[in-house]
Amino acid sequence: MSTDPIPFTASGSRQMGFGLYNVVSLWNIALTGWPTFGLLHRLCRRAFANSTGTHRPARGAFVVRAAQRARRRYESNASRGVSDLELLHSLEVDLNQLRSSWFARFDGGGAPVTEVATRWLGLDAMEPSCEMWAELATLQRQLRHRFELPCASGARRLDGAVCPGCRLAAQGFWLDERRVAEAALAQLGLPGQPEEPAARAAERRAPGAWATATVLTSEDLFRSIRHDGQGGSEDWEDATAIVLAYVDALRTLAFSLRRAGRHGAASLGPLLVLLSLRQGEALPQEARESLEALEEQGLIQLLHLPIPPQHLWPRAWGKLQLWQPRGYDLVLYLDADILVLDDLTSLFRAAAEGVDAAAALTRSMMGLNGGVMLLRPSSHIFHALRASLEELPSWKGLSRWTGRPWWNTPPETSNGSDFGSYGDQDHLNEWLATSFRFAGELQPGGGCARQPWQRAYVDVRDAEPGSKQPLGTFCTLPVGFNFCATAGCLDQLASKEHHLALESLSHGWSAGRSQALPVQVLHWPGALRKPWQRCLSSTRSRLDELWWKTFQEACLEAPKAAPCRVKCFD
């Protein structure tokens, strides 16, 4: 058998060895178990056993000692009962030092490519680092034992309870996200607890004039499930678990609306849940029974929509139906991953006259986020939006809102799943920009006014001409009515990367309150950013805990036929 060094290229070795950690931090790799350090250790031992006949450990090598220090300090901290956050922070510091030592020693210099490549993997014949991989493999096993949860599938505990994100070692990632979120909240001066709304004088209002609504769609719930029948029973078990988790999310959203409205001037009634499913799809029986029980409880009101046309994706079809007149003057759409902190009747009062549509800008302040949208139902606007959706397959080129192509594949062969730009949100941006008159940001006393922090959005919006016969008046909502509560969003605000959003927040409707979280609505966008996925309490930020506290309060009132399904491990 050849005794030549393993022939990796330098560029390839940078992906397989420590060069990978330029992109992903070393401790994140350790948490996920990819690539496995045990495998690298075995490769190293095999390489030197083949070349010399015996394994030559390098216990004295400084990189080995650095790995030993990281592992021993982790074990010491764990035995002393150090918190998970402190434990991982200390480990991150130690592993970053190890990585720096590695780069300092194995910089390549003028060595041949094959020699540099083997050095990147710790296969240096002069000073092998097999024991470094062994130390990291031991550390990796300890981390996985502590943070990887015992699960039957990706969304089910061993006892069958729903636990979204259960199998993910990313529970460890979320510990770091919590640290980022907490640091950002402290820097922003946000206390993380809402102030109890002051009671308002009762206001007479025609019943049913205002409504809140959300859309439950198969596109969101079954997107990861194979529809060719080859996915297996575990896939379908996970699909059911995902649906049940969303039912609990809807329960929590509806409960937060009711709680926030107890001190309000008018009741908004139950949360409308528009159910949008493709042909041949149905909710699991557990989910159907739970939704019906929540409707009987008075938290929600179900509205089964007609099956969407094949060329329209269910989410867009569901949101389109919000414009159908159903006896409401105004409808406030809310994504399921939202928590309402404050009475929203002030929002409805401000938009009572002269506003036909309103949505908040994203944190970049260059486009709209459709997670919260206030609209005035209208048959005329409903038909205009449907016509725009019908025309969408003919749209060419790139979206000006994200720079992405409108379609990844020819639209005539697509059922909506190959929509290239950011889902239906780019279409919403384009449609509002070209079909409505823009009046500025909604004001607390009514009406809208242009604001300095809207300049980036206005620049993008005005890049192309709008309609000479607008459908109505559009305004933006203050950032506080769609506040992104994820670690990434908070960090970007705290670092002033999105200074316009921070400026808007500082002038928000709740900015003058003492000791109050100056936002009315919390939103967790992102597939792996939902608060109910934080199965370990130590992974939750203060804002995540607000969701969990509300969820637990809602569960105390859960009907027998609609028990809370999401359960975690502590």
Coordinates of C-alpha atoms in Angstrom, one line a residue:
M1 CA 0.0 0.0 0.0
S2 CA 1.3 3.5 -0.9
T3 CA 2.9 5.5 1.9
D4 CA 2.6 8.8 0.1
P5 CA 0.6 11.6 1.9
I6 CA -3.1 11.6 1.2
P7 CA -3.5 13.7 -2.0
F8 CA -5.9 16.4 -1.0
T9 CA -5.7 19.7 -2.9
A10 CA -5.1 22.8 -0.8
S11 CA -8.5 24.3 -1.8
G12 CA -10.3 21.1 -1.0
S13 CA -8.5 20.7 2.3
R14 CA -9.7 24.1 3.3
Q15 CA -13.2 22.8 3.1
M16 CA -12.6 19.5 4.8
G17 CA -10.1 20.7 7.5
F18 CA -9.9 23.8 9.7
G19 CA -10.5 26.0 6.7
L20 CA -14.2 25.1 7.0
Y21 CA -14.3 27.0 10.3
N22 CA -13.7 30.3 8.5
V23 CA -17.3 30.0 7.5
V24 CA -18.9 28.1 10.4
S25 CA -17.6 28.5 13.9
L26 CA -15.7 25.5 15.4
W27 CA -18.1 25.0 18.3
N28 CA -21.1 25.0 16.0
I29 CA -19.5 22.2 14.1
A30 CA -18.8 20.4 17.3
L31 CA -22.5 20.8 18.3
T32 CA -23.9 19.5 15.0
G33 CA -21.5 16.6 14.7
W34 CA -20.7 17.5 11.1
P35 CA -18.0 16.8 10.0
T36 CA -17.3 14.2 12.7
F37 CA -14.0 14.7 14.5
G38 CA -14.0 11.0 15.3
L39 CA -13.8 10.2 11.6
L40 CA -10.9 12.7 11.1
H41 CA -9.1 11.0 14.1
R42 CA -9.5 7.6 12.5
L43 CA -8.2 8.9 9.1
C44 CA -5.2 10.4 10.9
R45 CA -4.4 7.2 12.7
R46 CA -4.7 5.1 9.6
A47 CA -2.5 7.5 7.6
F48 CA 0.4 7.2 10.1
A49 CA -0.1 3.5 10.8
N50 CA 0.2 2.9 7.0
S51 CA 3.3 5.1 6.6
T52 CA 5.3 4.1 9.7
G53 CA 3.7 0.8 10.9
T54 CA 2.9 2.4 14.3
H55 CA 0.8 5.3 15.3
R56 CA 2.9 8.3 16.5
P57 CA 0.8 10.5 18.8
A58 CA 1.9 14.1 19.3
R59 CA 0.7 14.6 22.8
G60 CA 3.2 17.4 23.2
A61 CA 2.1 19.4 20.2
F62 CA 0.7 22.8 21.1
V63 CA -2.5 22.3 19.1
V64 CA -3.2 19.1 21.0
R65 CA -2.6 20.8 24.3
A66 CA -5.0 23.6 23.2
A67 CA -7.7 21.0 22.4
Q68 CA -7.1 19.3 25.8
R69 CA -7.5 22.6 27.5
A70 CA -10.8 23.3 25.8
R71 CA -12.1 19.8 26.7
R72 CA -10.9 19.9 30.3
R73 CA -12.3 23.4 30.9
Y74 CA -15.6 22.4 29.4
E75 CA -15.7 19.3 31.8
S76 CA -14.8 21.5 34.7
N77 CA -17.4 24.1 34.0
A78 CA -20.1 21.5 33.4
S79 CA -19.2 19.8 36.8
R80 CA -19.5 23.1 38.6
G81 CA -23.0 23.7 37.3
V82 CA -22.2 26.6 35.0
S83 CA -25.2 27.8 33.0
D84 CA -25.5 26.6 29.4
L85 CA -24.8 30.1 28.1
E86 CA -21.7 30.5 30.1
L87 CA -20.5 27.0 29.3
L88 CA -20.8 27.5 25.6
H89 CA -19.3 31.0 25.7
S90 CA -16.2 29.7 27.5
L91 CA -16.0 26.8 25.0
E92 CA -16.3 29.2 22.0
V93 CA -13.4 31.3 23.3
D94 CA -11.2 28.2 23.8
L95 CA -12.0 26.7 20.4
N96 CA -11.4 30.0 18.7
Q97 CA -7.9 30.1 20.3
L98 CA -7.4 26.5 19.1
R99 CA -8.3 27.6 15.6
S100 CA -5.9 30.6 15.7
S101 CA -3.1 28.3 16.9
W102 CA -3.8 25.9 14.1
F103 CA -3.7 28.6 11.4
A104 CA -0.5 30.0 13.0
R105 CA 1.3 26.7 12.8
F106 CA 0.0 25.3 9.5
D107 CA 0.1 28.4 7.4
G108 CA 1.7 26.5 4.5
G109 CA 4.5 28.8 3.7
G110 CA 6.4 27.7 0.6
A111 CA 5.6 24.0 1.1
P112 CA 4.3 21.9 -1.8
V113 CA 0.6 21.7 -2.3
T114 CA 0.3 18.1 -1.1
E115 CA 2.2 18.9 2.0
V116 CA 0.0 21.9 2.8
A117 CA -3.1 19.8 2.2
T118 CA -2.1 17.1 4.7
R119 CA -1.1 19.8 7.2
W120 CA -4.6 21.3 7.0
L121 CA -6.0 17.9 8.1
G122 CA -3.5 17.4 10.8
L123 CA -1.6 14.7 8.8
D124 CA 1.8 16.4 9.0
A125 CA 4.4 13.6 9.0
M126 CA 6.7 15.7 11.1
E127 CA 4.2 16.6 13.8
P128 CA 0.9 14.7 13.4
S129 CA -2.1 16.0 15.3
C130 CA -4.2 12.9 15.5
E131 CA -4.7 13.4 19.2
M132 CA -6.2 16.9 18.6
W133 CA -9.0 15.2 16.6
A134 CA -9.4 12.7 19.4
E135 CA -9.8 15.5 22.0
L136 CA -12.3 17.2 19.8
A137 CA -14.2 14.0 19.2
T138 CA -14.5 13.4 22.9
L139 CA -15.7 17.0 23.4
Q140 CA -18.1 16.6 20.5
R141 CA -19.7 13.5 22.2
Q142 CA -20.1 15.4 25.4
L143 CA -21.8 18.3 23.7
R144 CA -24.2 16.1 21.8
H145 CA -25.0 14.2 25.0
R146 CA -25.9 17.5 26.7
F147 CA -27.7 19.3 23.9
E148 CA -29.1 16.8 21.5
L149 CA -32.6 15.8 22.6
P150 CA -33.9 12.3 22.6
C151 CA -36.5 12.3 19.8
A152 CA -38.4 9.8 17.8
S153 CA -38.3 12.0 14.7
G154 CA -37.6 15.6 13.7
A155 CA -40.8 16.9 15.4
R156 CA -41.8 14.2 17.9
R157 CA -40.5 13.2 21.3
L158 CA -40.0 9.6 22.1
D159 CA -43.4 9.7 24.0
G160 CA -45.1 11.0 20.9
A161 CA -45.5 14.6 22.1
V162 CA -45.0 17.4 19.6
C163 CA -41.6 19.0 19.9
P164 CA -40.8 21.1 16.8
G165 CA -37.1 21.1 16.0
C166 CA -36.7 18.1 18.3
R167 CA -33.9 16.2 16.6
L168 CA -31.8 19.2 15.8
A169 CA -28.6 19.7 17.6
A170 CA -29.3 23.3 16.6
Q171 CA -30.8 23.6 20.1
G172 CA -27.2 24.4 20.8
F173 CA -27.1 27.0 18.0
W174 CA -30.1 28.6 19.6
L175 CA -28.2 29.0 22.9
D176 CA -25.9 31.3 21.0
E177 CA -28.8 33.1 19.4
R178 CA -30.2 33.7 22.8
R179 CA -26.9 35.3 23.9
V180 CA -26.9 37.5 20.8
A181 CA -30.6 38.5 21.4
E182 CA -30.0 39.3 25.1
A183 CA -27.0 41.4 24.3
A184 CA -28.9 43.3 21.6
L185 CA -31.9 43.9 23.9
A186 CA -29.6 45.3 26.6
Q187 CA -27.9 47.6 24.1
L188 CA -31.2 48.7 22.7
G189 CA -32.5 49.4 26.2
L190 CA -35.5 47.2 25.7
P191 CA -36.7 45.7 28.9
G192 CA -38.4 42.7 27.3
Q193 CA -41.6 43.0 29.3
P194 CA -44.7 44.8 28.0
E195 CA -46.5 47.3 30.2
E196 CA -50.0 46.4 31.2
P197 CA -52.2 48.5 28.9
A198 CA -54.2 51.2 30.7
A199 CA -58.0 50.7 30.7
R200 CA -59.8 52.9 28.2
A201 CA -63.2 54.3 28.2
A202 CA -65.7 52.1 26.5
E203 CA -66.4 53.2 22.9
R204 CA -69.6 52.3 21.1
R205 CA -68.9 50.5 17.9
A206 CA -71.0 48.6 15.5
P207 CA -70.3 44.9 16.2
G208 CA -68.3 43.1 13.6
A209 CA -66.8 46.3 12.1
W210 CA -63.2 45.2 12.7
A211 CA -61.6 41.8 12.5
T212 CA -58.2 40.1 12.9
A213 CA -57.4 37.2 10.6
T214 CA -54.7 34.7 9.7
V215 CA -54.3 32.0 7.0
L216 CA -53.5 28.3 7.7
T217 CA -52.1 26.9 4.5
S218 CA -50.9 23.5 3.3
E219 CA -48.0 25.2 1.6
D220 CA -46.4 26.1 4.9
L221 CA -47.4 22.9 6.7
F222 CA -46.6 20.2 4.2
R223 CA -43.7 21.8 2.2
S224 CA -41.1 19.3 3.5
I225 CA -43.3 16.3 3.0
R226 CA -42.9 14.2 -0.1
H227 CA -46.2 13.9 -2.1
D228 CA -45.1 10.9 -4.2
G229 CA -45.9 8.5 -1.4
Q230 CA -42.2 7.6 -0.9
G231 CA -41.6 9.8 2.2
G232 CA -42.4 7.1 4.7
S233 CA -44.5 7.0 7.9
E234 CA -42.0 9.2 9.8
D235 CA -42.5 12.0 7.3
W236 CA -46.2 11.9 7.8
E237 CA -45.9 11.8 11.5
D238 CA -43.7 14.9 11.3
A239 CA -46.3 16.5 9.0
T240 CA -49.0 15.9 11.6
A241 CA -46.7 17.3 14.4
I242 CA -46.0 20.4 12.4
V243 CA -49.7 21.0 11.9
L244 CA -50.4 20.5 15.6
A245 CA -47.6 23.0 16.4
Y246 CA -49.2 25.6 14.2
V247 CA -52.6 25.0 15.9
D248 CA -50.9 25.8 19.2
A249 CA -49.3 28.9 17.6
L250 CA -52.7 30.0 16.4
R251 CA -54.1 29.4 19.9
T252 CA -51.4 31.5 21.4
L253 CA -51.9 34.3 18.8
A254 CA -55.7 34.4 19.4
F255 CA -55.2 34.3 23.2
S256 CA -52.7 37.2 23.0
L257 CA -55.2 39.2 21.0
R258 CA -58.0 38.6 23.5
R259 CA -55.7 39.4 26.5
A260 CA -54.4 42.6 25.0
G261 CA -58.0 43.7 24.1
R262 CA -59.4 43.2 27.6
H263 CA -58.5 46.8 28.4
G264 CA -59.3 48.1 24.9
A265 CA -62.1 50.4 23.7
A266 CA -63.8 47.7 21.6
S267 CA -63.7 43.9 21.3
L268 CA -62.2 42.6 18.0
G269 CA -64.0 39.3 18.4
P270 CA -62.4 35.9 17.6
L271 CA -59.4 35.5 15.3
L272 CA -60.6 34.5 11.8
V273 CA -58.7 31.5 10.6
L274 CA -58.9 31.1 6.8
L275 CA -58.1 27.5 5.8
S276 CA -56.4 27.2 2.4
L277 CA -55.7 23.7 1.2
R278 CA -54.8 22.2 -2.1
Q279 CA -56.9 19.7 -4.0
G280 CA -56.8 16.4 -2.2
E281 CA -55.2 17.7 1.0
A282 CA -56.9 17.6 4.4
L283 CA -55.8 18.5 8.0
P284 CA -55.1 15.5 10.3
Q285 CA -58.1 14.6 12.5
E286 CA -56.3 15.8 15.7
A287 CA -55.8 19.2 14.1
R288 CA -59.4 19.5 12.8
E289 CA -60.9 18.5 16.2
S290 CA -58.6 21.0 18.0
L291 CA -59.6 23.9 15.6
E292 CA -63.2 23.1 16.0
A293 CA -62.9 23.1 19.8
L294 CA -61.0 26.4 19.8
E295 CA -63.8 27.8 17.7
E296 CA -66.4 26.6 20.2
Q297 CA -64.3 28.2 22.9
G298 CA -64.6 31.5 21.1
L299 CA -60.9 32.1 20.4
I300 CA -61.1 31.6 16.7
Q301 CA -63.6 31.5 13.8
L302 CA -62.9 29.0 11.0
L303 CA -63.5 29.9 7.4
H304 CA -63.0 27.1 4.9
L305 CA -61.9 28.7 1.6
P306 CA -62.6 27.3 -1.9
I307 CA -59.8 25.1 -3.3
P308 CA -57.2 27.5 -4.9
P309 CA -56.7 27.3 -8.6
Q310 CA -53.8 25.0 -9.5
H311 CA -51.6 27.9 -10.7
L312 CA -52.0 29.9 -7.4
W313 CA -50.1 28.8 -4.3
P314 CA -52.4 28.5 -1.2
R315 CA -50.8 31.3 0.8
A316 CA -51.4 33.9 -1.9
W317 CA -55.0 32.5 -2.4
G318 CA -55.7 32.8 1.3
K319 CA -54.4 36.3 1.5
L320 CA -56.4 37.3 -1.6
Q321 CA -59.6 36.1 0.1
L322 CA -59.0 38.7 2.9
W323 CA -60.1 41.4 0.4
Q324 CA -63.5 39.7 -0.1
P325 CA -66.2 41.8 1.7
R326 CA -67.6 39.9 4.7
G327 CA -69.2 42.7 6.7
Y328 CA -66.0 44.1 8.1
D329 CA -64.8 47.7 7.6
L330 CA -61.2 46.7 8.3
V331 CA -59.3 43.4 8.6
L332 CA -55.9 43.0 10.2
Y333 CA -54.0 40.1 8.9
L334 CA -51.4 38.5 11.2
D335 CA -49.0 35.6 10.6
A336 CA -49.2 32.7 13.0
D337 CA -45.7 33.3 14.3
I338 CA -46.9 36.5 16.0
L339 CA -47.6 37.6 19.6
V340 CA -49.7 40.7 20.3
L341 CA -48.6 42.7 23.3
D342 CA -50.9 45.7 23.2
D343 CA -54.5 46.6 22.4
L344 CA -54.8 47.1 18.6
T345 CA -58.0 49.1 18.5
S346 CA -55.9 52.3 18.3
L347 CA -54.6 51.0 15.0
F348 CA -58.1 50.4 13.6
R349 CA -59.2 53.9 14.8
A350 CA -56.3 55.6 13.1
A351 CA -57.0 53.8 9.8
A352 CA -60.8 54.3 10.0
E353 CA -60.9 56.9 7.3
G354 CA -58.9 57.3 4.1
V355 CA -56.6 54.2 4.4
D356 CA -57.2 51.2 2.1
A357 CA -54.1 49.1 2.9
A358 CA -51.2 49.3 5.3
A359 CA -48.2 47.1 6.1
A360 CA -44.9 47.6 8.0
L361 CA -41.5 48.0 6.3
T362 CA -38.9 45.3 6.9
R363 CA -35.9 46.1 9.1
S364 CA -33.9 47.3 6.0
M365 CA -36.8 49.8 5.5
M366 CA -36.6 49.1 1.7
G367 CA -39.6 46.9 1.3
L368 CA -42.7 45.6 3.0
N369 CA -43.1 42.6 5.2
G370 CA -46.5 40.9 4.7
G371 CA -46.7 39.3 8.1
V372 CA -48.9 42.1 9.4
M373 CA -51.3 43.8 7.0
L374 CA -54.3 46.1 7.6
L375 CA -56.8 46.2 4.7
R376 CA -60.2 47.5 3.8
P377 CA -62.1 44.7 2.0
S378 CA -63.4 45.7 -1.4
S379 CA -64.7 43.7 -4.3
H380 CA -63.0 46.0 -6.7
I381 CA -59.6 45.6 -5.1
F382 CA -60.2 41.8 -4.7
H383 CA -60.7 41.4 -8.5
A384 CA -57.7 43.7 -9.3
L385 CA -55.4 41.6 -7.0
R386 CA -56.6 38.4 -8.5
A387 CA -56.0 39.7 -12.0
S388 CA -52.5 40.7 -11.0
L389 CA -51.8 37.2 -9.6
E390 CA -53.1 35.8 -12.9
E391 CA -50.7 38.0 -14.8
L392 CA -47.7 37.1 -12.6
P393 CA -46.5 34.2 -14.9
S394 CA -45.8 36.7 -17.6
W395 CA -43.5 38.8 -15.4
K396 CA -39.9 38.7 -16.6
G397 CA -36.6 39.6 -15.2
L398 CA -35.7 40.5 -11.6
S399 CA -37.7 41.8 -8.7
R400 CA -36.6 45.3 -7.7
W401 CA -37.4 44.4 -4.1
T402 CA -34.9 41.5 -3.7
G403 CA -33.0 41.4 -6.9
R404 CA -34.1 37.8 -7.5
P405 CA -35.8 36.4 -10.6
W406 CA -39.5 36.3 -10.6
W407 CA -39.4 32.7 -11.6
N408 CA -36.8 29.9 -11.2
T409 CA -38.4 27.7 -13.8
P410 CA -40.8 28.6 -16.6
P411 CA -44.1 29.5 -15.0
E412 CA -46.2 27.4 -17.3
T413 CA -44.5 24.3 -15.8
S414 CA -44.8 25.5 -12.2
N415 CA -47.5 25.1 -9.6
G416 CA -46.3 28.0 -7.6
S417 CA -43.5 26.2 -5.8
D418 CA -40.9 27.5 -8.2
F419 CA -41.7 31.1 -7.6
G420 CA -38.2 32.7 -7.7
S421 CA -38.5 35.9 -5.6
Y422 CA -39.3 35.9 -2.0
G423 CA -42.7 34.1 -2.1
D424 CA -45.8 36.3 -2.4
Q425 CA -44.1 39.1 -0.5
D426 CA -42.3 40.5 -3.6
H427 CA -45.5 40.4 -5.5
L428 CA -47.3 42.3 -2.7
N429 CA -44.6 45.0 -2.7
E430 CA -44.8 45.4 -6.5
W431 CA -48.6 45.4 -6.5
L432 CA -49.0 48.0 -3.8
A433 CA -46.3 50.2 -5.3
T434 CA -47.8 50.3 -8.8
S435 CA -51.5 50.1 -7.9
F436 CA -51.9 52.4 -4.8
R437 CA -51.3 56.0 -3.9
F438 CA -48.6 56.2 -1.2
A439 CA -49.3 58.6 1.7
G440 CA -46.6 57.9 4.2
E441 CA -46.7 56.3 7.7
L442 CA -50.0 55.8 9.6
Q443 CA -50.3 58.4 12.4
P444 CA -51.8 57.8 15.9
G445 CA -54.5 60.4 15.4
G446 CA -55.4 59.2 11.9
G447 CA -54.1 59.9 8.4
C448 CA -50.6 59.3 7.1
A449 CA -47.5 61.4 6.8
R450 CA -44.2 61.0 5.0
Q451 CA -41.3 60.3 7.4
P452 CA -37.5 60.6 7.1
W453 CA -37.0 56.8 7.8
Q454 CA -39.1 56.0 4.7
R455 CA -36.6 57.4 2.2
A456 CA -35.0 54.1 1.3
Y457 CA -38.4 52.6 0.6
V458 CA -39.5 55.6 -1.4
D459 CA -36.4 55.5 -3.5
V460 CA -37.1 51.8 -4.5
R461 CA -40.8 52.5 -4.9
D462 CA -40.5 55.5 -7.1
A463 CA -38.0 53.8 -9.4
E464 CA -40.9 52.8 -11.6
P465 CA -44.1 54.7 -12.3
G466 CA -47.3 53.8 -10.5
S467 CA -50.9 53.6 -11.9
K468 CA -52.5 56.8 -13.0
Q469 CA -55.8 55.5 -11.6
P470 CA -54.8 54.1 -8.2
L471 CA -57.0 51.5 -6.4
G472 CA -56.8 53.5 -3.2
T473 CA -54.4 54.9 -0.5
F474 CA -51.6 52.8 1.0
C475 CA -49.6 53.7 4.1
T476 CA -46.9 51.9 6.0
L477 CA -47.4 50.8 9.6
P478 CA -45.0 51.8 12.3
V479 CA -42.2 49.3 12.9
G480 CA -43.6 48.5 16.4
F481 CA -46.7 46.8 14.8
N482 CA -44.4 44.2 13.1
F483 CA -41.3 44.0 15.3
C484 CA -38.9 41.3 14.3
A485 CA -38.0 39.4 17.5
T486 CA -35.3 37.0 16.2
A487 CA -31.7 37.3 17.3
G488 CA -30.5 38.4 13.9
C489 CA -33.0 41.2 13.7
L490 CA -32.2 42.4 17.2
D491 CA -28.5 42.3 16.5
Q492 CA -28.8 44.3 13.3
L493 CA -30.8 46.9 15.2
A494 CA -28.4 47.1 18.1
S495 CA -25.4 47.4 15.7
K496 CA -27.2 50.2 13.8
E497 CA -26.9 48.2 10.6
H498 CA -30.5 49.1 10.1
H499 CA -30.5 52.6 11.6
L500 CA -33.6 53.7 9.7
A501 CA -35.7 51.0 11.5
L502 CA -34.2 52.1 14.8
E503 CA -35.1 55.7 14.0
S504 CA -38.6 54.6 13.3
L505 CA -38.9 52.6 16.5
S506 CA -37.7 55.5 18.5
H507 CA -40.6 57.6 17.2
G508 CA -43.2 54.8 17.5
W509 CA -46.6 55.0 19.1
S510 CA -45.3 53.5 22.4
A511 CA -41.9 55.3 22.4
G512 CA -42.9 57.7 25.2
R513 CA -44.0 55.0 27.7
S514 CA -41.8 54.5 30.7
Q515 CA -40.5 51.0 31.4
A516 CA -42.5 49.6 28.4
L517 CA -41.4 47.5 25.5
P518 CA -42.1 50.1 22.8
V519 CA -43.7 47.6 20.4
Q520 CA -47.2 46.3 19.9
V521 CA -46.6 43.1 17.9
L522 CA -43.7 40.7 18.0
H523 CA -42.9 38.6 14.9
W524 CA -40.5 35.6 14.5
P525 CA -40.0 35.2 10.7
G526 CA -37.8 32.4 9.4
A527 CA -38.2 28.6 9.1
L528 CA -36.0 27.9 12.1
R529 CA -36.7 31.0 14.2
K530 CA -40.0 30.2 15.8
P531 CA -40.2 30.5 19.6
W532 CA -42.0 27.2 19.9
Q533 CA -39.0 25.4 18.4
R534 CA -36.9 26.4 21.4
C535 CA -37.4 23.1 23.2
L536 CA -34.9 23.9 26.0
S537 CA -35.8 26.9 28.1
S538 CA -32.1 28.0 28.2
T539 CA -32.3 28.6 24.4
R540 CA -35.0 31.3 24.7
S541 CA -34.5 35.0 24.8
R542 CA -36.7 37.3 26.9
L543 CA -38.9 37.8 23.9
D544 CA -39.2 34.1 23.3
E545 CA -40.2 33.7 26.9
L546 CA -43.0 36.2 26.4
W547 CA -44.4 33.8 23.7
W548 CA -44.0 30.8 26.0
K549 CA -45.6 32.5 29.0
T550 CA -48.6 33.4 26.8
F551 CA -48.8 29.9 25.4
Q552 CA -48.8 28.4 28.9
E553 CA -51.5 30.7 30.0
A554 CA -53.6 29.8 27.0
C555 CA -53.0 26.1 27.8
L556 CA -54.6 26.6 31.2
E557 CA -57.9 27.4 29.4
A558 CA -57.5 24.7 26.7
P559 CA -60.7 22.8 26.0
K560 CA -60.6 19.0 26.6
A561 CA -60.9 18.4 22.8
A562 CA -58.0 20.8 22.1
P563 CA -55.2 20.0 24.5
C564 CA -51.9 21.8 24.0
R565 CA -49.6 19.5 22.1
V566 CA -46.2 21.3 22.1
K567 CA -44.2 19.9 25.0
C568 CA -40.5 20.3 25.8
F569 CA -37.9 18.8 28.1
D570 CA -37.7 21.2 31.0

